[in-house]
Short mmCIF file of C-alpha atoms and ligand atoms in Angstrom, two decimals:
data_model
loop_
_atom_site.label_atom_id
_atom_site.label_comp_id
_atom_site.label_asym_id
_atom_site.label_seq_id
_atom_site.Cartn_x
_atom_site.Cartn_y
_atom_site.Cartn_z
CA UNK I 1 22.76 23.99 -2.63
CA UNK I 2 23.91 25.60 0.49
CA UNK I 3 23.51 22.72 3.40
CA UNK I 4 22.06 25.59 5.74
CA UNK I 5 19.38 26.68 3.90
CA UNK I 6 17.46 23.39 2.69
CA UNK I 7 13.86 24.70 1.35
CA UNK I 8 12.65 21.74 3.94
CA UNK I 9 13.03 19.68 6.48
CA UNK I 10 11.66 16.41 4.74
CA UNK I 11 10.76 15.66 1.54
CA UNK I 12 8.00 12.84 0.93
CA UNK I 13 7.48 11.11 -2.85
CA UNK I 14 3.50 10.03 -3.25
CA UNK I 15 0.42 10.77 -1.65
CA UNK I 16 -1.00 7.60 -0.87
CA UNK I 17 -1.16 6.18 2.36
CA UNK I 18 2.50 5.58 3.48
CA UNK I 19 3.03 8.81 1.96
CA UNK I 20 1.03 10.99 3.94
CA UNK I 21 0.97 9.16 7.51
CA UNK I 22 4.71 9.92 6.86
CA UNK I 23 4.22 13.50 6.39
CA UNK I 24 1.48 13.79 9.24
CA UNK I 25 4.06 12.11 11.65
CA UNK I 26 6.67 14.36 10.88
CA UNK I 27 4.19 18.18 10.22
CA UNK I 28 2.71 16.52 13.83
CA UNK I 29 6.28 16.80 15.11
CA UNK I 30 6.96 20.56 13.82
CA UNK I 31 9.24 20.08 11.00
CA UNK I 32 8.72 21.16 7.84
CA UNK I 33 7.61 18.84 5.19
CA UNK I 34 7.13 18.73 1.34
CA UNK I 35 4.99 16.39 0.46
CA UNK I 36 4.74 15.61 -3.96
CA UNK I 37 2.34 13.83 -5.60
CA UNK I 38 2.11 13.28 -9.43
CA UNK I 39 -1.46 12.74 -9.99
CA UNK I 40 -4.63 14.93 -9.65
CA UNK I 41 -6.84 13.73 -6.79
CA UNK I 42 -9.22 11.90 -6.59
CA UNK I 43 -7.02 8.94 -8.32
CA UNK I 44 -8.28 5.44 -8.67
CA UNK I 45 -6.04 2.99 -7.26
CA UNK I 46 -6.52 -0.51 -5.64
CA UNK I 47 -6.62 -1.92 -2.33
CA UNK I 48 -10.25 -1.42 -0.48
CA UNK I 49 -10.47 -4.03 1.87
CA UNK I 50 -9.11 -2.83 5.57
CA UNK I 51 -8.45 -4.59 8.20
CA UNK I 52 -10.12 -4.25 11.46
CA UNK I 53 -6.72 -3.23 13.41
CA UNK I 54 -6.21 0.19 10.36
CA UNK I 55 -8.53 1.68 12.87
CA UNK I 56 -5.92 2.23 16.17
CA UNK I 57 -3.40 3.63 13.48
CA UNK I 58 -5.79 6.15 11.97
CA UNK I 59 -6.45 7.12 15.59
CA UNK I 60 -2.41 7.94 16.05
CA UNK I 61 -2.57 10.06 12.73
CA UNK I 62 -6.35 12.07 13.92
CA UNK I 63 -8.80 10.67 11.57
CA UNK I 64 -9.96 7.72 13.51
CA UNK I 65 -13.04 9.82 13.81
CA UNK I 66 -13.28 10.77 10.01
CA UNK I 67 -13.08 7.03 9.03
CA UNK I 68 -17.18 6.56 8.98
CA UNK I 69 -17.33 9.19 6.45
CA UNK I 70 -15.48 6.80 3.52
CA UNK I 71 -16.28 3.63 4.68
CA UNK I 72 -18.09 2.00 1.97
CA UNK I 73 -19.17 -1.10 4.03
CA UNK I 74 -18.07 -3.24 6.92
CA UNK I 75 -17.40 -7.10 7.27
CA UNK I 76 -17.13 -9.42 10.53
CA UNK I 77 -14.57 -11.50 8.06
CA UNK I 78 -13.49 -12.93 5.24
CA UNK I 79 -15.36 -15.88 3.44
CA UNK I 80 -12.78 -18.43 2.02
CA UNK I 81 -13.70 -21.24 -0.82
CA UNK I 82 -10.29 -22.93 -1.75
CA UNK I 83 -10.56 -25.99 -3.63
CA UNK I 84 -14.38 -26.72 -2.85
CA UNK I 85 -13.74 -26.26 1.30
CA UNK I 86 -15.71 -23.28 2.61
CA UNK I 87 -15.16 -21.75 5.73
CA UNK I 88 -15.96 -18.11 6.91
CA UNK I 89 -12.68 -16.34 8.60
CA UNK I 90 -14.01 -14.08 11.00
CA UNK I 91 -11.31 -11.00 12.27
CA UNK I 92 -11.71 -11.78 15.62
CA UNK I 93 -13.71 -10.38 18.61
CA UNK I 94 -13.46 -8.60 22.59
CA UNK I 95 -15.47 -8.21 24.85
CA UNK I 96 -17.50 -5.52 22.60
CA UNK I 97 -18.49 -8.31 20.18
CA UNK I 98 -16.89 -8.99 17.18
CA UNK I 99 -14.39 -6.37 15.21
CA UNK I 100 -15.10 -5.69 11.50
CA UNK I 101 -13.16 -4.34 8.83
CA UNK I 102 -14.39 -2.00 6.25
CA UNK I 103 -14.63 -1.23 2.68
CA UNK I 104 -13.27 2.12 1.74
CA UNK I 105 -13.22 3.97 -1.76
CA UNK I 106 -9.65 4.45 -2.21
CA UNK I 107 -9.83 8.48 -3.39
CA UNK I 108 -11.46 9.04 -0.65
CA UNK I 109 -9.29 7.57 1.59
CA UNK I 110 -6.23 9.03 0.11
CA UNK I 111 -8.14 12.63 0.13
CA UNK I 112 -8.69 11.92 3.72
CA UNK I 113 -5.06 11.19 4.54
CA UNK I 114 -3.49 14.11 2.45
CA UNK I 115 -6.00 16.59 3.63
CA UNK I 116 -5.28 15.87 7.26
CA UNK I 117 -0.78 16.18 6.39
CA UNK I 118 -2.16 19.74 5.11
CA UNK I 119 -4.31 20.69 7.78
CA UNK I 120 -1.01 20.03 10.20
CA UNK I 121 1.50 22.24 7.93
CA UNK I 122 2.46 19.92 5.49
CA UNK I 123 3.20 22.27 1.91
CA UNK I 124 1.73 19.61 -0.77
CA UNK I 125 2.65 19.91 -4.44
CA UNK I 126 0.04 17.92 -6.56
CA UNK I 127 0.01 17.32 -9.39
CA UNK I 128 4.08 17.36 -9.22
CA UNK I 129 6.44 14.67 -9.89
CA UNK I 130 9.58 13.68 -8.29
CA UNK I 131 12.24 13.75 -11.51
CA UNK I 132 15.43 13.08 -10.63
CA UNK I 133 17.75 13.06 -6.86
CA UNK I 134 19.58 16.16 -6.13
CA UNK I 135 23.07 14.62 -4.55
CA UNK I 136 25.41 16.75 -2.49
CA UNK I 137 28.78 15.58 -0.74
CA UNK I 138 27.44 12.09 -1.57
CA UNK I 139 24.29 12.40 0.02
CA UNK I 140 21.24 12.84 -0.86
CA UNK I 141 20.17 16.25 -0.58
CA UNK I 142 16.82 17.29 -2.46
CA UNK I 143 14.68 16.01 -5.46
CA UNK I 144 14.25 17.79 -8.98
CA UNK I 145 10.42 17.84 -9.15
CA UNK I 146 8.21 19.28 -12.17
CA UNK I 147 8.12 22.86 -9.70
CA UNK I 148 12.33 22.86 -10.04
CA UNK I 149 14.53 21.79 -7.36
CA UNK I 150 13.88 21.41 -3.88
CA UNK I 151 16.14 20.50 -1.11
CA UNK I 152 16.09 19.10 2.17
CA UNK I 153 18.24 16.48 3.87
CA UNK I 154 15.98 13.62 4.26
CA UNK I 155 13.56 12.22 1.44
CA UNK I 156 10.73 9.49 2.03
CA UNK I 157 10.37 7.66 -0.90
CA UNK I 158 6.94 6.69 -0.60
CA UNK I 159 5.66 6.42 -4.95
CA UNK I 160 3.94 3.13 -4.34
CA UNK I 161 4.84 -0.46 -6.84
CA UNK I 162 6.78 2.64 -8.65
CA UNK I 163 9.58 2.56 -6.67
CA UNK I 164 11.39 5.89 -7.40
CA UNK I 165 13.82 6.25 -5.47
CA UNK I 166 15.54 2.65 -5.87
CA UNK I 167 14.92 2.81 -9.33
CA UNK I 168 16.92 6.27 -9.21
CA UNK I 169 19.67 4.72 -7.26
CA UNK I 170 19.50 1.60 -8.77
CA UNK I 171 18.97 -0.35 -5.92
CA UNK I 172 18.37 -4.45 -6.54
CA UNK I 173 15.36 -6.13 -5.08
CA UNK I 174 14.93 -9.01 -3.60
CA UNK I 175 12.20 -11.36 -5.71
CA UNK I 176 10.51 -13.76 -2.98
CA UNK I 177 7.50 -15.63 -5.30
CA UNK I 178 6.58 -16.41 -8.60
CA UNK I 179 5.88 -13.83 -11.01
CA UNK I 180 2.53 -12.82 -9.65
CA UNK I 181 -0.09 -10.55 -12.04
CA UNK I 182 -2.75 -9.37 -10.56
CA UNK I 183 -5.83 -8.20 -12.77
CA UNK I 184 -8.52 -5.99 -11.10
CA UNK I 185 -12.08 -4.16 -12.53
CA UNK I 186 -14.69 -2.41 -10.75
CA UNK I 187 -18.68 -2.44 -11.39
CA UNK I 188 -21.71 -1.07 -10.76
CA UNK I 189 -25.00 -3.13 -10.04
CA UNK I 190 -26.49 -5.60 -7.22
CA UNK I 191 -24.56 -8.79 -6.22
CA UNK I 192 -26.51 -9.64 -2.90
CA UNK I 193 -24.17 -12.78 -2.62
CA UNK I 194 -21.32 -10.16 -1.31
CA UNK I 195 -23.24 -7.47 0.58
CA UNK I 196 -22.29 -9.65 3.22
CA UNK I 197 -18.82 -10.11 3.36
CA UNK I 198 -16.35 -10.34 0.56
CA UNK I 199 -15.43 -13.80 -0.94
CA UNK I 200 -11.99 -15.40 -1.63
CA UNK I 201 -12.70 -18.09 -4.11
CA UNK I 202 -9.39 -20.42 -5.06
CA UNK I 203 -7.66 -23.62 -5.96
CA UNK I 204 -4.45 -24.40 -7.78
CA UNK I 205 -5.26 -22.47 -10.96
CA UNK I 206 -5.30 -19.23 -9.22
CA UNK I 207 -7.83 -17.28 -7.03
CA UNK I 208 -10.59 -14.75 -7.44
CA UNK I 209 -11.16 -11.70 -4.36
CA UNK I 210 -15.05 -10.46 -4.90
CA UNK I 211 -16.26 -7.80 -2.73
CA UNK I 212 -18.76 -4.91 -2.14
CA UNK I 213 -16.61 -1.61 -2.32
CA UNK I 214 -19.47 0.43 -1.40
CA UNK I 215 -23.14 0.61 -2.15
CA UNK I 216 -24.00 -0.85 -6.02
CA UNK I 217 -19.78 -0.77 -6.40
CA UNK I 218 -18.15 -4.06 -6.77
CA UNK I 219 -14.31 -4.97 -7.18
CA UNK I 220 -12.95 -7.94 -8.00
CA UNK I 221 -9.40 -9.25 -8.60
CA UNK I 222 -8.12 -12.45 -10.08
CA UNK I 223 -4.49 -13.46 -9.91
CA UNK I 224 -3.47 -16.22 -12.21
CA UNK I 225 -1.32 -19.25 -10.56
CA UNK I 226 -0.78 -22.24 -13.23
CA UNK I 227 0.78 -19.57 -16.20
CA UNK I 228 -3.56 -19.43 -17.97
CA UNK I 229 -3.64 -16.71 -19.88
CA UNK I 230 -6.92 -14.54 -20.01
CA UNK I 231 -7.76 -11.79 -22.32
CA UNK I 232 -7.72 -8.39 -21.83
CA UNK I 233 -11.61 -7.94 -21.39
CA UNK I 234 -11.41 -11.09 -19.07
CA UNK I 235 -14.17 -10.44 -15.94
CA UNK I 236 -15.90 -12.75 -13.40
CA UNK I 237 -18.72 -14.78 -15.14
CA UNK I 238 -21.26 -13.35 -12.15
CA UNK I 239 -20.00 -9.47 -13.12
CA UNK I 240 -21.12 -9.76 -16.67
CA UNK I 241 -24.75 -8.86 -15.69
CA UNK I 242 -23.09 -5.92 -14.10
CA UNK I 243 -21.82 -2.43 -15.56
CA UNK I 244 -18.34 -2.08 -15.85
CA UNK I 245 -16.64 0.93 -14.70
CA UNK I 246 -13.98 1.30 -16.57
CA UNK I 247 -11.30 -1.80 -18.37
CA UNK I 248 -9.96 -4.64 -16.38
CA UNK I 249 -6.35 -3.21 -15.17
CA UNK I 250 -3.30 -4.82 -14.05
CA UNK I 251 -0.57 -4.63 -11.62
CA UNK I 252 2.57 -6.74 -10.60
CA UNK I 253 2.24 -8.52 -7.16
CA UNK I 254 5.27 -10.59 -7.60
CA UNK I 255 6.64 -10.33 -3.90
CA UNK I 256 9.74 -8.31 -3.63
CA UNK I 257 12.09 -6.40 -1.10
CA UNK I 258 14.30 -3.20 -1.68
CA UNK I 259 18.01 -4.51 -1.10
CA UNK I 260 18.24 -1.48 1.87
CA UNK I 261 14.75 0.21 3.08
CA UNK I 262 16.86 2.87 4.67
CA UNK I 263 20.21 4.89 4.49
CA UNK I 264 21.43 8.02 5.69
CA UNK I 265 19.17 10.59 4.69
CA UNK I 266 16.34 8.24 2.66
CA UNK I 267 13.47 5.77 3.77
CA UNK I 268 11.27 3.96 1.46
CA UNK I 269 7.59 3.12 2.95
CA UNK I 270 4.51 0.90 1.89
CA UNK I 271 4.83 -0.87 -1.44
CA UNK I 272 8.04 0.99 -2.09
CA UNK I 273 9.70 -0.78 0.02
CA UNK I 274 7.90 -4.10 -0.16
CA UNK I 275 5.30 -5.72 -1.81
CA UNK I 276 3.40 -8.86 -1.18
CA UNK I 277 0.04 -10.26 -3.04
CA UNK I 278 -3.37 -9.18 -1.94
CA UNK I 279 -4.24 -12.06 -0.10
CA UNK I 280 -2.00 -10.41 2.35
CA UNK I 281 -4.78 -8.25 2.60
CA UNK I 282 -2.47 -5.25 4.71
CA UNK I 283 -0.99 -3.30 2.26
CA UNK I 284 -2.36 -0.24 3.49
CA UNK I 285 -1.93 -1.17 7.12
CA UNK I 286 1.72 -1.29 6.53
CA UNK I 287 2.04 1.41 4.35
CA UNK I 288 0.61 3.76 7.13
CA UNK I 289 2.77 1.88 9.93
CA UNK I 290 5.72 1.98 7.86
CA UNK I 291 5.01 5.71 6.67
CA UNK I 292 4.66 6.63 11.12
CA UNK I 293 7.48 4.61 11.89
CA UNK I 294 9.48 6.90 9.61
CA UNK I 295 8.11 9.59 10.28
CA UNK I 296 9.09 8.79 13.84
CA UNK I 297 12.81 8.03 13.08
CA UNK I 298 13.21 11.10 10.34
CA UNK I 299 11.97 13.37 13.49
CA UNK I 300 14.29 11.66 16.13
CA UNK I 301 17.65 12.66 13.35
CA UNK I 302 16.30 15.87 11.91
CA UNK I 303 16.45 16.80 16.25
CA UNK I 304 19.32 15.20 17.17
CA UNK I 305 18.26 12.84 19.20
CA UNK I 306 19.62 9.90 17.24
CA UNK I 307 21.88 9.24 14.89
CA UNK I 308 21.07 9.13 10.76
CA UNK I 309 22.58 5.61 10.64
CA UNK I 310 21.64 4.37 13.88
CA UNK I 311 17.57 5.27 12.67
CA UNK I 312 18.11 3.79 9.10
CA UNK I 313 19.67 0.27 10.35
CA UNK I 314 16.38 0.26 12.70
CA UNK I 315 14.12 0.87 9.77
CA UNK I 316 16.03 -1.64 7.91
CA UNK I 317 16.14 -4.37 10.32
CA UNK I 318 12.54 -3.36 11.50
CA UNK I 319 10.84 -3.76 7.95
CA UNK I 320 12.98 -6.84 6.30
CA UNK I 321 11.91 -9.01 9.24
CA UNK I 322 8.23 -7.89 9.02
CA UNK I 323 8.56 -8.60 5.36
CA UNK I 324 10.33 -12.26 5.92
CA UNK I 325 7.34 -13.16 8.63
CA UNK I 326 4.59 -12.31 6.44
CA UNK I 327 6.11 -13.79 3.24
CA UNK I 328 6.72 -17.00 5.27
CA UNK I 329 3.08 -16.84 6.14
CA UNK I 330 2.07 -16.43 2.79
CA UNK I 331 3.93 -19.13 1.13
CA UNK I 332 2.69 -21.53 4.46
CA UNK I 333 -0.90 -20.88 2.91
CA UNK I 334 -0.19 -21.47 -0.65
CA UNK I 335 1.80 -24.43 0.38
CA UNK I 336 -1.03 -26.10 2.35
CA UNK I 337 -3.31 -25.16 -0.53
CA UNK I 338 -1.07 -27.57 -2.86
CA UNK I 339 0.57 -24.40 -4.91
CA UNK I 340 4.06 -25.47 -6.18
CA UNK I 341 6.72 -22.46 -6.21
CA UNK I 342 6.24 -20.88 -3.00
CA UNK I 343 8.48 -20.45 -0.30
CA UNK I 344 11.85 -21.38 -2.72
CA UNK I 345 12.78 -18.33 -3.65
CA UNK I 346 15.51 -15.65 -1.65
CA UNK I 347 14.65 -14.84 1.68
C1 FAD M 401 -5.40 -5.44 -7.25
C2 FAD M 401 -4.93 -5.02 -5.87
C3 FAD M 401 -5.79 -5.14 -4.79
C4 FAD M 401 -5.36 -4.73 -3.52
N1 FAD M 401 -6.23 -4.87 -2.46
C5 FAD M 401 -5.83 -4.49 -1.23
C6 FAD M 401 -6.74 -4.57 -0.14
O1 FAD M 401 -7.89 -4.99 -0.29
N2 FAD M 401 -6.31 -4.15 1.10
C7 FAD M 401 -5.04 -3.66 1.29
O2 FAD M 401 -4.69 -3.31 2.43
N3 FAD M 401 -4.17 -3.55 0.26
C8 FAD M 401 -4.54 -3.94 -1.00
N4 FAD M 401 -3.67 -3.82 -2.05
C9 FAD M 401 -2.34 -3.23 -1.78
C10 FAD M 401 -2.44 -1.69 -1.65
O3 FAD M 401 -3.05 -1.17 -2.82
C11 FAD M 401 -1.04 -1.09 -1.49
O4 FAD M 401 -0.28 -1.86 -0.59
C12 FAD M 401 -1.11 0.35 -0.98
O5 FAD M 401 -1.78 1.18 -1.88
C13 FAD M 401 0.31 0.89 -0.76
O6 FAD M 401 0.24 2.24 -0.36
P1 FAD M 401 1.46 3.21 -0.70
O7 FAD M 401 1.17 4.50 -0.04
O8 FAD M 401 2.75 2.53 -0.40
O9 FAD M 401 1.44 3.35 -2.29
P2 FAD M 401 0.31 3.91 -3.27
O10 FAD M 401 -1.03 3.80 -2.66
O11 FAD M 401 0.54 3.21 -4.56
O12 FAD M 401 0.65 5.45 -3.42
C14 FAD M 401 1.82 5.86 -4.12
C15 FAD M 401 1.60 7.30 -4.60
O13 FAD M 401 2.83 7.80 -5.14
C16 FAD M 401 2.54 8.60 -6.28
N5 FAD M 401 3.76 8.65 -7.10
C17 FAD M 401 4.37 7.63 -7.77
N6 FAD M 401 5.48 8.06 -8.37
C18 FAD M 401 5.59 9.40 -8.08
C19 FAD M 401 6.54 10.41 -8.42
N7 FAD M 401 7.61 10.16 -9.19
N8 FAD M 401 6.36 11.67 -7.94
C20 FAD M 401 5.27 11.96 -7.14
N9 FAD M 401 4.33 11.04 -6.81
C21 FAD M 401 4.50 9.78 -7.26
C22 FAD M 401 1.38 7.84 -6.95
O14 FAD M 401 0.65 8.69 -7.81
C23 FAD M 401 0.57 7.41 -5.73
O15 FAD M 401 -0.41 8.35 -5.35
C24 FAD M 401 -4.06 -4.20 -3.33
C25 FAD M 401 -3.19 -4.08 -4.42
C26 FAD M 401 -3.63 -4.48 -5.68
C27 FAD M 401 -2.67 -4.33 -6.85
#
C-alpha cells in the first residue's frame, strides 16, 4: 500500500449513531470518508428512549430539523417504581416550560443519520463488513472489507457491543459490574398505562423498562439482578394481551471499557468503546458525542494541526473519565436501591 495514495482519508466501521456523526463531522470538514456497514438498512436494533439534551447535538450534525419526522412519541420524564416507592423523574425545564425527550424507531433514526454522512460526501458501503486490519510500518493503515482492501490512515471503529477493532487487536477491557443480560421484545397493541411516559419498574431482583416506541409499538426490557433465570419466550405479564413482533432478544450490558479508546491512527466511539446498562439511558447521546468528538480530533491530525498522539491521549483521557463518572453514578443508584455488587469492581 503506497502511504501516498490511501483510497481515503478516514475509514469508519458501523452505521449506527457514533458511526455516522463520526463520518458527518469529518465529510462536514472536507475529507474524504468511507463509511462500512454490514447490515442492510433498515436494521432493528435497541435503544429508543432519547434524552431531551440528543436534540443540541443533532443540531451540530444538521438534522435537528429532521428529528420530528422519526420521533415516535415524546415524554416530560421518566416514571420510576423501585421497591414499591413511586416517583415521576421529570428531565427538567427553562423558561419555555418543561423539555421532553422522545421516542424514536431506531431504523429510522439510523437511516436519518447515514443519509445525512451521504448527503455531505461520505462514500458508504452497506451491506459491507470490516474483515480484517490492513497494518503498514506498524500502523494501522486500511481495513480488508467484503469490497477488498481499502486504505486510509485513520480508522473509527465504531461496530457497536461488537467491538471490532479491539477484538482485532486484541485489546483487554476493563469489566466495571456484574455480568449484566439484558433481554428486550417489541409489540404491537394499546397499553394506555405508557402513552404517557415510559415506566421503570424495579427492586432487588432486577428491573423492567416499559415504554411506547411509537403509536400501537411497545418495547420493553428486563435485566435480571439476583442470577433468576427466565425462559426464552419470557415477556411482561401486561404484554401478553399484546402481539409480539418478533422473539424476545438479548444483549450483554455488563459495563466495560476498552483498555485504550484511542492510538495513533484509530478511535473507537459509542458502545465500542464503552458500554454501560440502559438505565443509563444515553447510549446514543454518547455515541453521537463521542462519534463528533472524533470526528473533530481525526480532522485536526489528518490537517496538521495537531499531533496523532497528542489527539488520541485527549480522546483517551476525555472518554475514560466520562465513563468512570457515569459508572460511579450508576453503581450510587443501585447501591441506594440495596443491590449488592456494584461499585467493587476495576475502575
Ligand atoms: C436492550 C437495550 C435497550 C437500550 N435502550 C436505550 C435507550 O433507550 N436509550 C439510549 O440512549 N440507549 C439505549 N441503549 C444503548 C444503545 O442501543 C447503544 O448505546 C447505541 O446503539 C450505541 O450506538 P453505536 O453507534 O455505538 O452502536 P450501534 O448502534 O450498535 O451500531 C453499530 C453498527 O456497526 C455495525 N457493525 C458491526 N460490526 C461491523 C463490521 N465488522 N463491519 C461493518 N459494520 C459493522 C452494526 O451492524 C451496527 O449498525 C439500549 C441498549 C440495549 C441493549
Amino acid at each position: 500500500m503506497d502511504a501516498g495514495h490511501f483510497d481515503a482519508d478516514v475509514i469508519v466501521i458501523g452505521g449506527g449513531p457514533g458511526g455516522s456523526a463520526a463520518a458527518i463531522t469529518c465529510a462536514a470538514r472536507g475529507l474524504r470518508v468511507r463509511l462500512l456497514e454490514r447490515d442492510s438498512f433498515p436494521a432493528d436494533r435497541p435503544g429508543e428512549t432519547l434524552h431531551p439534551g440528543v436534540e443540541t447535538v443533532l443540531a451540530q450534525l444538521g438534522v435537528a430539523d429532521r428529528l420530528a419526522a422519526v420521533v415516535g412519541s415524546r415524554h416530560a420524564g421518566i416514571r420510576i417504581r423501585w421497591n414499591d416507592a413511586s416517583r415521576f423523574e421529570p428531565y427538567g425545564q427553562d423558561a419555555a416550560g418543561p423539555w421532553h425527550g422522545c421516542q424514536v424507531w431506531r431504523a429510522d433514526f439510523d437511516a436519518l443519520l447515514l443519509g445525512r454522512a451521504r448527503e455531505l460526501g461520505a462514500r458508504v458501503f452497506q451491506p459491507c463488513a470490516a474483515r480484517e486490519v490492513l497494518m503498514e510500518n506498524g500502523r494501522i493503515a486500511g481495513v480488508l472489507t467484503d469490497e477488498g482492501p481499502m486504505s486510509a490512515p485513520m480508522v473509527v471503529d465504531a461496530s457497536g457491543r461488537a467491538h471490532w477493532l479491539g477484538a482485532k487487536l486484541r485489546m483487554e477491557r476493563s469489566v466495571h459490574s456484574p455480568s449484566l443480560v439484558a433481554r428486550y421484545g417489541y409489540a404491537t397493541g394499546s397499553l394506555p398505562d405508557l402513552d404517557v411516559a415510559p415506566l421503570l419498574v424495579g427492586d432487588s431482583s432486577g428491573w423492567l423498562w416499559t415504554a411506547l416506541v411509537r403509536p400501537g409499538v411497545y418495547q420493553w426490557t428486563r435485566v435480571v439482578l439476583d442470577g433468576t433465570k427466565h425462559a426464552a419466550d419470557w415477556r411482561p405479564d401486561e404484554f401478553r394481551g399484546l402481539v409480539s413482533l418478533g422473539s424476545p432478544r438479548g444483549a450483554d450490558v455488563t459495563w466495560r471499557l476498552a483498555g485504550k479508546t484511542a492510538g495513533p491512527g484509530w478511535f473507537m466511539v459509542g458502545d465500542a468503546a464503552a458500554v454501560l446498562d440502559p438505565t443509563s439511558a444515553k447510549g446514543i447521546l454518547k455515541a453521537l458525542l463521542s462519534g463528533i468528538i472524533t470526528g473533530k480530533l481525526v480532522a485536526s491530525a489528518t490537517t496538521g494541526t495537531a499531533l496523532l498522539e497528542e489527539v488520541a491521549d485527549i480522546y483517551n483521557q476525555w472518554l475514560s473519565g466520562w465513563f468512570a463518572n457515569d459508572a460511579r453514578h450508576l453503581a450510587a443508584f443501585y447501591q441506594s436501591l440495596g443491590i449488592a455488587g456494584f461499585g467493587s469492581h476495576a475502575s
